[in-house]
GROMACS .gro file of C-alpha atoms in nm:
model
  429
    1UNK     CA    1   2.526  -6.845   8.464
    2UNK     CA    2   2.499  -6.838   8.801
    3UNK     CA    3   2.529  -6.488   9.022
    4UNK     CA    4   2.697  -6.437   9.337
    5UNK     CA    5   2.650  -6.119   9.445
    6UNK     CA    6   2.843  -5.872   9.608
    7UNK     CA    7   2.841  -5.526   9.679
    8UNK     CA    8   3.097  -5.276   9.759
    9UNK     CA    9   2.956  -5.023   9.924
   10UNK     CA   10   3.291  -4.787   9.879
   11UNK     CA   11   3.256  -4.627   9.599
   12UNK     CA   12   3.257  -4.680   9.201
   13UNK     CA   13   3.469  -4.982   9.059
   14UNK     CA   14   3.737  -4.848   8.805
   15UNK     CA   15   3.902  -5.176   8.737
   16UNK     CA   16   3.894  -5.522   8.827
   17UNK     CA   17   4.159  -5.828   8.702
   18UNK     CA   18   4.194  -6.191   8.810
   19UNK     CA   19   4.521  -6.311   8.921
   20UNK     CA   20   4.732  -6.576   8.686
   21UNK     CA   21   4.540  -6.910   8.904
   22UNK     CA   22   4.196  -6.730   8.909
   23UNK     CA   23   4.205  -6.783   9.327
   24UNK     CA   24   4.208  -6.409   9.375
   25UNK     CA   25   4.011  -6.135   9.259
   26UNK     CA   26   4.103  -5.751   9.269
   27UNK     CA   27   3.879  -5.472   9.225
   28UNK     CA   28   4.040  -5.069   9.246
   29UNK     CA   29   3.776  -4.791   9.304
   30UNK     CA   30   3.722  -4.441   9.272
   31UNK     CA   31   3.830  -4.383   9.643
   32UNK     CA   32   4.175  -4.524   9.569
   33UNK     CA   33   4.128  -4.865   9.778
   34UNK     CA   34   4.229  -5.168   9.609
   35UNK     CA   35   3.988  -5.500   9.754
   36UNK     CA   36   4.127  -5.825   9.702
   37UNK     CA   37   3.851  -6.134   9.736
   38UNK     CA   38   3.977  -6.499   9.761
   39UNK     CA   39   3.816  -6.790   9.627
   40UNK     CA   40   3.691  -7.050   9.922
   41UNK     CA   41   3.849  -7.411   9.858
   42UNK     CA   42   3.604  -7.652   9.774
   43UNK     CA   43   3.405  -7.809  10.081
   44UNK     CA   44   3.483  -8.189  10.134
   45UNK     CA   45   3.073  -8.232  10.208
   46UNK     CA   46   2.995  -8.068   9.900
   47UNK     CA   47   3.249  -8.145   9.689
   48UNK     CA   48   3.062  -8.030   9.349
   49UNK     CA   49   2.996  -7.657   9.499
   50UNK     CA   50   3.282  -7.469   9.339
   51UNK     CA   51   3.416  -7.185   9.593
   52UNK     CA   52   3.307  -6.848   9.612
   53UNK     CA   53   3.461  -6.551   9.665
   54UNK     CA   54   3.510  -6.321   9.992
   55UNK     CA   55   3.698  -6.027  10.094
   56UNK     CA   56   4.125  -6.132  10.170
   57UNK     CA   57   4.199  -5.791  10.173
   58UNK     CA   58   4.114  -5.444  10.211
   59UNK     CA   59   4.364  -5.145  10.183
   60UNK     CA   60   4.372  -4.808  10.093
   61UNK     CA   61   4.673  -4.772   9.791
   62UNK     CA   62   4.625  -4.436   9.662
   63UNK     CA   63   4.563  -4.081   9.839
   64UNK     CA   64   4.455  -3.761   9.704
   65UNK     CA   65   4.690  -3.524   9.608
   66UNK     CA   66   4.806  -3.170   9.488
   67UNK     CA   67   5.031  -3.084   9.196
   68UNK     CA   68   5.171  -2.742   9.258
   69UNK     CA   69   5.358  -2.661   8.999
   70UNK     CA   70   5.066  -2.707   8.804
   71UNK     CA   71   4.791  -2.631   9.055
   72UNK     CA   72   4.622  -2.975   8.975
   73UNK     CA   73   4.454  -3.201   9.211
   74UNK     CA   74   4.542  -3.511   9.097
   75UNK     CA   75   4.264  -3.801   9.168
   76UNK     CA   76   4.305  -4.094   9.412
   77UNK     CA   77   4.100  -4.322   9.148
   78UNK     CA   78   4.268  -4.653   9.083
   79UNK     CA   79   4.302  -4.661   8.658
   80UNK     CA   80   4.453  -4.997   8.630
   81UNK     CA   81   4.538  -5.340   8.837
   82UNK     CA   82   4.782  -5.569   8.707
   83UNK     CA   83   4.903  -5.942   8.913
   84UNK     CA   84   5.273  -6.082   8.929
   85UNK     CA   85   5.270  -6.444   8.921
   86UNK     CA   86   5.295  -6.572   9.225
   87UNK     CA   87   5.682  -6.672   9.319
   88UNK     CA   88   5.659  -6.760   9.677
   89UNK     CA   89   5.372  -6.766   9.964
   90UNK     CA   90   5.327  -6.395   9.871
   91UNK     CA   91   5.117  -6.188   9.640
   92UNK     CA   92   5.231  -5.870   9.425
   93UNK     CA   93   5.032  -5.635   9.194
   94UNK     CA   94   5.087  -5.301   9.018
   95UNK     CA   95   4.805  -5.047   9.077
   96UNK     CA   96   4.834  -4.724   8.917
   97UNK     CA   97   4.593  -4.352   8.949
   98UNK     CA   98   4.677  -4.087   8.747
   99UNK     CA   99   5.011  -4.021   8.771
  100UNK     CA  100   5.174  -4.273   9.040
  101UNK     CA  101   5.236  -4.691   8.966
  102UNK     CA  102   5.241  -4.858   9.297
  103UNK     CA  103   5.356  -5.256   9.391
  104UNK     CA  104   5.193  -5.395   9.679
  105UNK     CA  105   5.288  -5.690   9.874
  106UNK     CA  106   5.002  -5.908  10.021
  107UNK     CA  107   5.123  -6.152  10.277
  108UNK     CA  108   4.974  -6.363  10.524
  109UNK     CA  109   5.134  -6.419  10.907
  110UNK     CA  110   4.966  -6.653  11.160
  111UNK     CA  111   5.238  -6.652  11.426
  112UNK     CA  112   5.354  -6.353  11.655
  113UNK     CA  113   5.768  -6.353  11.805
  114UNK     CA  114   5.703  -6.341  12.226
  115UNK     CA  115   5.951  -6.368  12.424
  116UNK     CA  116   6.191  -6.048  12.342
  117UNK     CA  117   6.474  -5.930  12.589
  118UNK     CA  118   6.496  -5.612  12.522
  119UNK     CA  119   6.110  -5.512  12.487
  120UNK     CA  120   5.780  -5.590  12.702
  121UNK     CA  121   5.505  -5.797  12.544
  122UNK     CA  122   5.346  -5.425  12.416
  123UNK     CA  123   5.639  -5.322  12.253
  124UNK     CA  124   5.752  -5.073  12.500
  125UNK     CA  125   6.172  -5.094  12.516
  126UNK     CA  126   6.266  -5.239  12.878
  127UNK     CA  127   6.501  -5.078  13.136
  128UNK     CA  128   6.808  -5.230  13.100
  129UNK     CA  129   6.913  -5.250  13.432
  130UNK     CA  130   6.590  -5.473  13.497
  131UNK     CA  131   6.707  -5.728  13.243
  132UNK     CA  132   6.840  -6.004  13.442
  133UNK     CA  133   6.815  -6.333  13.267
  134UNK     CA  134   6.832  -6.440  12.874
  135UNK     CA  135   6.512  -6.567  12.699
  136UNK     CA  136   6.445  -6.755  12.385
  137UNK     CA  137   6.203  -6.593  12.157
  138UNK     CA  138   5.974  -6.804  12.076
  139UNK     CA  139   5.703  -6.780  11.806
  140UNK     CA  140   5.342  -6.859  11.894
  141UNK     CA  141   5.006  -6.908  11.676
  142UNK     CA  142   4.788  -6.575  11.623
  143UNK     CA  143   4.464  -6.504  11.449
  144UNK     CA  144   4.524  -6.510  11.033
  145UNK     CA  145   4.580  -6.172  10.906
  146UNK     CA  146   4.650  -6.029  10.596
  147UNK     CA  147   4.900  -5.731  10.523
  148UNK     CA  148   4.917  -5.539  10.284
  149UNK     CA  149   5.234  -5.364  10.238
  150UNK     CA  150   5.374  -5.079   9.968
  151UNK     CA  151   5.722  -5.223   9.810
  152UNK     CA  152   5.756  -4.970   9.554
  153UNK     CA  153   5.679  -4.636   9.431
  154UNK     CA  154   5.691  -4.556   9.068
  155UNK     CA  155   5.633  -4.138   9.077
  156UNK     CA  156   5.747  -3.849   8.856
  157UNK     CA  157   5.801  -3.993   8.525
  158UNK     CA  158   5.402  -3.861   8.373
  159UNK     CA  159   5.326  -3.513   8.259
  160UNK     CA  160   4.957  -3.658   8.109
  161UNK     CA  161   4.768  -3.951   8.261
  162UNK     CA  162   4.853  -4.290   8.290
  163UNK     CA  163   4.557  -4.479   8.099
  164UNK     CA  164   4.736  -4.807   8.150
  165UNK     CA  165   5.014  -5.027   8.246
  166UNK     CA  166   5.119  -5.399   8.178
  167UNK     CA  167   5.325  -5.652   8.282
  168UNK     CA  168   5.594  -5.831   8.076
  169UNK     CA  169   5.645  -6.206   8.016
  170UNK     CA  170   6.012  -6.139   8.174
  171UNK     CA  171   5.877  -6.063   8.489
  172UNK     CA  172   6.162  -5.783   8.509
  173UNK     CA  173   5.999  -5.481   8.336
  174UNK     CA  174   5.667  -5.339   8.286
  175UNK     CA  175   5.521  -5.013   8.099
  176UNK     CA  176   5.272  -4.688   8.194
  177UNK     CA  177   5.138  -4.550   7.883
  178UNK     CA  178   4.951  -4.176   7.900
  179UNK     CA  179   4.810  -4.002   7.635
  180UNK     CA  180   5.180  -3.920   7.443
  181UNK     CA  181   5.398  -4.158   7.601
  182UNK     CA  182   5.493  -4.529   7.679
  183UNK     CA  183   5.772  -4.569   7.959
  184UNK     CA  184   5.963  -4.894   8.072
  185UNK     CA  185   6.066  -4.946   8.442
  186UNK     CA  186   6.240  -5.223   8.604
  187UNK     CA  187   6.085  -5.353   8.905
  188UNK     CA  188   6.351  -5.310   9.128
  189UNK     CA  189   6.434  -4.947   9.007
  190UNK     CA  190   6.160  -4.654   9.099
  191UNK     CA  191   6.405  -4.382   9.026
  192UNK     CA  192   6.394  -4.412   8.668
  193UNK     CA  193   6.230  -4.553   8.345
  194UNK     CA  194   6.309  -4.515   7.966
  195UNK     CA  195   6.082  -4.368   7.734
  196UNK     CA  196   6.024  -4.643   7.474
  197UNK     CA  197   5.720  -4.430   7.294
  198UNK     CA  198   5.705  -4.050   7.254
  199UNK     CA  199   5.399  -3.902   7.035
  200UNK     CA  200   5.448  -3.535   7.139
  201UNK     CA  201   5.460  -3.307   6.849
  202UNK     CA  202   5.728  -3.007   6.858
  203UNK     CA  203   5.407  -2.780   6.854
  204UNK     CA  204   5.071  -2.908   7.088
  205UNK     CA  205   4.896  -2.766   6.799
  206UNK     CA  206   4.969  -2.998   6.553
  207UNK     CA  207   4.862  -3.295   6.776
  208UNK     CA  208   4.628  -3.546   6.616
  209UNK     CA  209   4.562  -3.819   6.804
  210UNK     CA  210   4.664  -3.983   7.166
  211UNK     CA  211   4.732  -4.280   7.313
  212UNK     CA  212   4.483  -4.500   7.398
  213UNK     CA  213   4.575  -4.829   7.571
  214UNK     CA  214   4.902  -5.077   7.548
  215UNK     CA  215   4.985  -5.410   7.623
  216UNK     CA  216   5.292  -5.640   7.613
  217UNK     CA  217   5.274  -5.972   7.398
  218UNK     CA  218   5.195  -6.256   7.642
  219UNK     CA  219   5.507  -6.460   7.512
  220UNK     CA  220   5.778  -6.213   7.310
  221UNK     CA  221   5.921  -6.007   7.577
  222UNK     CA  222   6.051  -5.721   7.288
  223UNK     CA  223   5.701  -5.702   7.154
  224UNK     CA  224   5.419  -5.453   7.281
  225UNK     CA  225   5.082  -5.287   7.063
  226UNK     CA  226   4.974  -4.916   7.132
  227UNK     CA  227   4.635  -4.827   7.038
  228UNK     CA  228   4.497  -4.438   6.904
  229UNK     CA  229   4.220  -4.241   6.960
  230UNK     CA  230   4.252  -4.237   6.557
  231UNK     CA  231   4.132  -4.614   6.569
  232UNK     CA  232   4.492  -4.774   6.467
  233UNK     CA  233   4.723  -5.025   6.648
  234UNK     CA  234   5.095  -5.029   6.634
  235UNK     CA  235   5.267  -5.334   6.696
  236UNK     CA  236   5.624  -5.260   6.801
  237UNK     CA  237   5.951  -5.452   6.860
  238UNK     CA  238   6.198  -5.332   7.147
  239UNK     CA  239   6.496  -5.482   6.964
  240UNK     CA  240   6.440  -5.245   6.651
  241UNK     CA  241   6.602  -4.930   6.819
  242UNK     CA  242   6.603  -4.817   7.169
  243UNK     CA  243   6.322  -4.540   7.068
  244UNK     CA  244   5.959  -4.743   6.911
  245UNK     CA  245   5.880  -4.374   6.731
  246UNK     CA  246   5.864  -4.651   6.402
  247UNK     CA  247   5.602  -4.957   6.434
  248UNK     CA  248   5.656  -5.321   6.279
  249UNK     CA  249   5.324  -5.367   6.204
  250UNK     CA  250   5.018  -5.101   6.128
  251UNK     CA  251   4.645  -5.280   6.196
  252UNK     CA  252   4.391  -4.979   6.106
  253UNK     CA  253   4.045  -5.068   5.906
  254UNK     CA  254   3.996  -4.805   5.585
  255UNK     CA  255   3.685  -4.590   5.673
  256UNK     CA  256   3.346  -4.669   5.462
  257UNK     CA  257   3.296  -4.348   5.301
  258UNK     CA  258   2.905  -4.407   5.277
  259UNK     CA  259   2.910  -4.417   5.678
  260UNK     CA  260   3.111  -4.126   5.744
  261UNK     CA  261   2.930  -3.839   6.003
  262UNK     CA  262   3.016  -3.615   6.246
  263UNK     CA  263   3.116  -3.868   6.510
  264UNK     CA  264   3.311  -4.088   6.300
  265UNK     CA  265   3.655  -4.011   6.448
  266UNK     CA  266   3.452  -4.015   6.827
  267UNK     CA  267   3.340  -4.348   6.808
  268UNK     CA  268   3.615  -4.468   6.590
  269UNK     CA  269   3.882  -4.431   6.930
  270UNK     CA  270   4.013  -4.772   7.072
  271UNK     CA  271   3.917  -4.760   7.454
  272UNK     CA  272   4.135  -5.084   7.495
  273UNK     CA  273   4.311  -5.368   7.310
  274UNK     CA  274   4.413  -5.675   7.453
  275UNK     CA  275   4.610  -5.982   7.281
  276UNK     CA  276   4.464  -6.327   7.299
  277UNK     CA  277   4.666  -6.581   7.546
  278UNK     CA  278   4.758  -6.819   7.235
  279UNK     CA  279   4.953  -6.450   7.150
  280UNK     CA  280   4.806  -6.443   6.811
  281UNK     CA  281   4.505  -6.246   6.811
  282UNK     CA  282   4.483  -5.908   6.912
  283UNK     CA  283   4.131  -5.775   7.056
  284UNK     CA  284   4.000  -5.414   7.038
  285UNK     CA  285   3.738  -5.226   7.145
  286UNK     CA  286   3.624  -4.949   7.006
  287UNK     CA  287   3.245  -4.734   7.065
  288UNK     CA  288   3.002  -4.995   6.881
  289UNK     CA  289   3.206  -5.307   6.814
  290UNK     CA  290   3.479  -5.514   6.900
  291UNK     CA  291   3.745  -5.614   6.632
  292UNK     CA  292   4.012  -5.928   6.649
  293UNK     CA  293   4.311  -5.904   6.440
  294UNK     CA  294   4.525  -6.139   6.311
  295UNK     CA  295   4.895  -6.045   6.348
  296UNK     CA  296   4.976  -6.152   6.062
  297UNK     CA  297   4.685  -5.990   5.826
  298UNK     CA  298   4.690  -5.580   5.876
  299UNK     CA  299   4.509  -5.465   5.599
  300UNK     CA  300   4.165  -5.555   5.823
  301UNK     CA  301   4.007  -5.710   6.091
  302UNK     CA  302   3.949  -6.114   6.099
  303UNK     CA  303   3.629  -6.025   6.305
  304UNK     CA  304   3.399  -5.775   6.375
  305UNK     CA  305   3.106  -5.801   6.628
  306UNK     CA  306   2.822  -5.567   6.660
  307UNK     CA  307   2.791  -5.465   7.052
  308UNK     CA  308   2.512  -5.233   7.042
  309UNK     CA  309   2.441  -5.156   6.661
  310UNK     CA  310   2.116  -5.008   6.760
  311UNK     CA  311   2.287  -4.700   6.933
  312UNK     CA  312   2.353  -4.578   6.580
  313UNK     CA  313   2.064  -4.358   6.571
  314UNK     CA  314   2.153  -4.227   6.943
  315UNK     CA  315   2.438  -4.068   6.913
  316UNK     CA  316   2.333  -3.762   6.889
  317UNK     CA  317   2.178  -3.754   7.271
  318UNK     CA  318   2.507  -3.993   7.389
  319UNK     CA  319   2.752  -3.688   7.296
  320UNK     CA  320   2.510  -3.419   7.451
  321UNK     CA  321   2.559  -3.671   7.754
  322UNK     CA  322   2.909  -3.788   7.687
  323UNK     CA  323   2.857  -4.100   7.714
  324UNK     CA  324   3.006  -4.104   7.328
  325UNK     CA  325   3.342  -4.092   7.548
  326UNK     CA  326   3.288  -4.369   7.761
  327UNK     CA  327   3.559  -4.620   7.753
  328UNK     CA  328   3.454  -4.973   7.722
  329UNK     CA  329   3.681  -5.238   7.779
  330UNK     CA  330   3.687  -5.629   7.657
  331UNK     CA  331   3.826  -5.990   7.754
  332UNK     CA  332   3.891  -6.291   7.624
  333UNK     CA  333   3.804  -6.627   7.834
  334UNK     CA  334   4.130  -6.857   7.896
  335UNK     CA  335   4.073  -7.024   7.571
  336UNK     CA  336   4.050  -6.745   7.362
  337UNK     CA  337   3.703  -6.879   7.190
  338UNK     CA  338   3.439  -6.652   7.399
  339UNK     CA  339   3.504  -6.255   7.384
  340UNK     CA  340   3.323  -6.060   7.626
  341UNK     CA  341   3.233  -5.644   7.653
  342UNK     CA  342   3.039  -5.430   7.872
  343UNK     CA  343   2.708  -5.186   7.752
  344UNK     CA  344   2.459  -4.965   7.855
  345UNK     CA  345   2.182  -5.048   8.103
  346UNK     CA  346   2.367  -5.289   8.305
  347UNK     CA  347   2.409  -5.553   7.981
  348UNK     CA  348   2.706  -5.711   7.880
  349UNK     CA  349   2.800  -5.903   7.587
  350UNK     CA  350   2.943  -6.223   7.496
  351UNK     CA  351   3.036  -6.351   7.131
  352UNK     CA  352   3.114  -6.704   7.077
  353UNK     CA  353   3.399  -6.702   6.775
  354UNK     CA  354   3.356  -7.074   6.661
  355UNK     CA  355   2.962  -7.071   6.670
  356UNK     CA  356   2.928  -6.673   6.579
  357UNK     CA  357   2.635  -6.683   6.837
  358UNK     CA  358   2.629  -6.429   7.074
  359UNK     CA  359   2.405  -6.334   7.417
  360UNK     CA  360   2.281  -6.011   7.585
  361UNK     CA  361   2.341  -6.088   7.967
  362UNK     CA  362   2.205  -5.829   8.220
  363UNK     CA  363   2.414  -5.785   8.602
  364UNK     CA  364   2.154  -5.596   8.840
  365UNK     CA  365   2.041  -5.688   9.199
  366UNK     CA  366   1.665  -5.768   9.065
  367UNK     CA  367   1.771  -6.020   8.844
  368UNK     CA  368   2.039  -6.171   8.989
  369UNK     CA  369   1.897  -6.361   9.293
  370UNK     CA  370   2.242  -6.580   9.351
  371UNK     CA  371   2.235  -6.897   9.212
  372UNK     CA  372   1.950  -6.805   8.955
  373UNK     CA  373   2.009  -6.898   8.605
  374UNK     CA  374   2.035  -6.524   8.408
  375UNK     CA  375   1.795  -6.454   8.095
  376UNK     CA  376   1.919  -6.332   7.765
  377UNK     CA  377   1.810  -6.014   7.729
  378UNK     CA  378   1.696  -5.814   7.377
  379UNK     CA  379   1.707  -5.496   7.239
  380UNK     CA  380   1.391  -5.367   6.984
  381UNK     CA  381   1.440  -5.083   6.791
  382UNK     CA  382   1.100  -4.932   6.706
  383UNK     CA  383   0.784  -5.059   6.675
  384UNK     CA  384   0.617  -5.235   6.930
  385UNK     CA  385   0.840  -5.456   7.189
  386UNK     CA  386   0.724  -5.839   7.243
  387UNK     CA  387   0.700  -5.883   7.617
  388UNK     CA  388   1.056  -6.045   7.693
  389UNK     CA  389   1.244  -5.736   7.473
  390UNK     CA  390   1.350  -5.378   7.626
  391UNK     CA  391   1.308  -5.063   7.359
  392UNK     CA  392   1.606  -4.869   7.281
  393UNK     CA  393   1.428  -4.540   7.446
  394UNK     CA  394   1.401  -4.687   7.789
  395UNK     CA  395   1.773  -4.788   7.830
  396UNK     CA  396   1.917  -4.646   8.139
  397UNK     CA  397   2.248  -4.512   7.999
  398UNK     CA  398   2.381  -4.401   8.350
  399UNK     CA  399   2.391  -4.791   8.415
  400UNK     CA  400   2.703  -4.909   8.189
  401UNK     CA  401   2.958  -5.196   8.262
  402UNK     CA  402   3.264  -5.049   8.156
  403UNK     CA  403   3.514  -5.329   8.369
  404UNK     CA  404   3.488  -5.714   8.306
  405UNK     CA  405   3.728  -5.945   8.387
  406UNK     CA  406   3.716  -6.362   8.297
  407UNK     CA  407   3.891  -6.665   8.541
  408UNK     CA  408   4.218  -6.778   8.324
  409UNK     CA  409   4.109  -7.134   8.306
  410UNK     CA  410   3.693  -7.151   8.403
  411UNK     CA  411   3.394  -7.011   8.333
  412UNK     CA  412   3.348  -6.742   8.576
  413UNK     CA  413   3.324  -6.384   8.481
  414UNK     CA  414   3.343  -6.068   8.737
  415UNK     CA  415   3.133  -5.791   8.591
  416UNK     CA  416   3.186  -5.438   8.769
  417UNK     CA  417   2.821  -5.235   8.741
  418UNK     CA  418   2.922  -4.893   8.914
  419UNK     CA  419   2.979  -4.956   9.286
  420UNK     CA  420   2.868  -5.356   9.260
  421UNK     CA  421   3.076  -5.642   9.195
  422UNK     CA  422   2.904  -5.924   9.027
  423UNK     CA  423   3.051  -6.313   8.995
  424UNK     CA  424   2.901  -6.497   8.731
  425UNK     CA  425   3.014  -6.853   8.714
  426UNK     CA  426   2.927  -7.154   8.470
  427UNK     CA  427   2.598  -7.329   8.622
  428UNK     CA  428   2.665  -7.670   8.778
  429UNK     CA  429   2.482  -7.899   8.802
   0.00000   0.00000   0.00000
């Protein structure tokens, strides 16, 4: 792999997703701006050098604000990003904070109207009386630039927070799921949505378990999967009743009584699940592994991969820190053969399904000169450490890559490590 690095000096990345080509690239942050990066088209005098990527846009999409009713602040922080396809020379994407879904137009314009009648070149409205002949607008070329405009606000419907949202293959609807609820909104209606999953006990005290992450089938419009901080998935179907209160299918792995502990349930809490693009598979990530389902097998998983077995003994320390609650999240590369997770220390993950092989990849700025090939990196637990291997003491476990995201169709990876962006991409040669 080769890095390209690049480093936004805003604030922490809390999300980052490819569009549906892979040309654009959109990373949300802690400060509520949303930056878009393009990919460069490929030279004509180096015709093998694939593009890289550099900032298209730049815009602040979420503000702090103040609940007063409940005498909240409620965070600017971007959660989630999520593309439209692309229907015409513009782009759309959802982003969402805590409480409020946003969808953002992101247009270009190259040529400026001159010419008006009824204003001076600065915009200032003219003086009727002055006006005494008729002229022809007329539009003229300008300097690119890129807008960024709000189309629609999608407020008030959350009393918990919105962990994440997702787009449907109709293109009509999407969902924001929070910790009790899943709603459905129409794009082209803000002032309402219809609750299609409602957890909430009668009494808060009998409450159990929340609402991790969803996601809508890439293919079957009625179908969508909850996960729990109980370590289940629910597959539902939107034509069973109007209400998804009962799941079609129930995907939860039967505890090993021999490993139960104190942390079981912790590290037993899906941070996110994600179906394959085939729409077969379903991925899920929970504290040490990541799981892939089979849709049509519930009793367990297909596959289970190890991401960092040797925190095991840790976890202890990790819930003094918290890091026990940290919430991981995985991808699968456009052909659904390569899974890939974030860890602690700056290392992320990849697991090859077909060869079962799997790699320890490190993103930091020593080791990533761009266009240097990146070492595997190991893990020893005790003992002595050969010279190439990094012991499980010295891990730096306020360095973690929560956000990855993989091109639909190449090998190139965007790996978010706190406030840098890093773009991996398949070595050429």
């Amino acid at each position: 792999f080769l890095a390209l690095l690049c480093s936004v000096a805003a604030d922490i990345i809390s999300t980052v997703e490819f569009n549906s080509t892979g040309e654009l690239l959109a990373t949300g942050d802690k400060g509520g701006r949303v930056v878009v990066f393009q990919r460069e088209q490929e030279s004509k005098n180096q015709p093998h050098r694939r593009g890289e990527y550099n900032v298209y846009s730049t815009f602040q999409s979420h503000e702090p604000e103040f609940d007063y009713l409940k005498s909240l602040e409620i965070e600017e922080k971007i959660n989630k990003i999520r593309w439209l396809p692309q229907q015409n020379a513009a782009y759309f994407l959802l982003s969402t904070n805590d409480k409020t879904v946003k969808l953002w137009k992101i247009s270009e314009r190259d040529k400026r109207p001159e010419g008006y009648n009824l204003k001076d070149e600065d915009g200032r409205i003219r003086d009727p009386t002055t006006i005494t002949a008729l002229r022809v607008p007329v539009l003229r070329p300008m300097d690119l630039m890129v807008e960024a405009t709000p189309r629609r606000v999608f407020s008030n419907a959350h009393t918990y927070h919105i962990n994440s949202i997702s787009v449907n293959s109709d293109y009509e609807t999407f969902m924001s799921t929070d910790d009790l609820r899943i709603n459905l909104w129409n794009l082209e209606i803000t002032n309402r949505s219809f609750n299609i999953v409602d957890i909430k006990p009668v009494n808060m005290e009998e409450l159990t378990e929340v609402i991790t992450a969803a996601e809508f089938h890439p293919h079957q419009c009625n179908t969508f999967v909850y996960s729990s901080s109980k370590g289940s998935i629910r597959l539902c179907d939107m034509r069973a009743s109007a209400l998804c209160d009962n799941h079609s299918k129930f995907f939860e792995e039967p505890e090993d009584p021999s490993n139960r502990s104190f942390f079981s349930e912790i590290i037993s809490s899906i941070s996110d699940v994600k179906f394959s693009h085939s729409g077969r598979y379903l991925m899920t990530r929970d504290y040490l592994t990541v799981k892939v389902w089979d849709l049509n097998m519930e009793s367990k998983p297909l596959e289970t991969y190890q991401v960092h077995d040797y925190l095991r003994s840790k976890l202890c320390s990790l819930y003094e820190n918290d890091c026990i609650f940290d919430k991981f999240e995985c991808v699968w590369n456009g052909s659904d053969s390569v899974i890939m997770t974030g860890s602690y220390n700056n290392f992320f993950r990849m697991f090859d399904r077909n060869t079962k092989r799997d790699v320890t990849l490190e993103a930091s700025r020593e080791n990533s000169k761009p266009r240097a090939i990146l070492k595997p990196r190991k893990v020893c637990v005790g003992g002595k450490c050969r010279k190439d291997e990094i012991s499980v003491d010295s891990l730096d476990f306020s360095k973690k890559i929560l956000h990855t995201a993989w091109h639909p169709y190449e090998n190139i990876i965007a790996v978010a490590a706190t406030n840098n962006l890093y773009i991996f991409q398949d070595k050429v040669n």
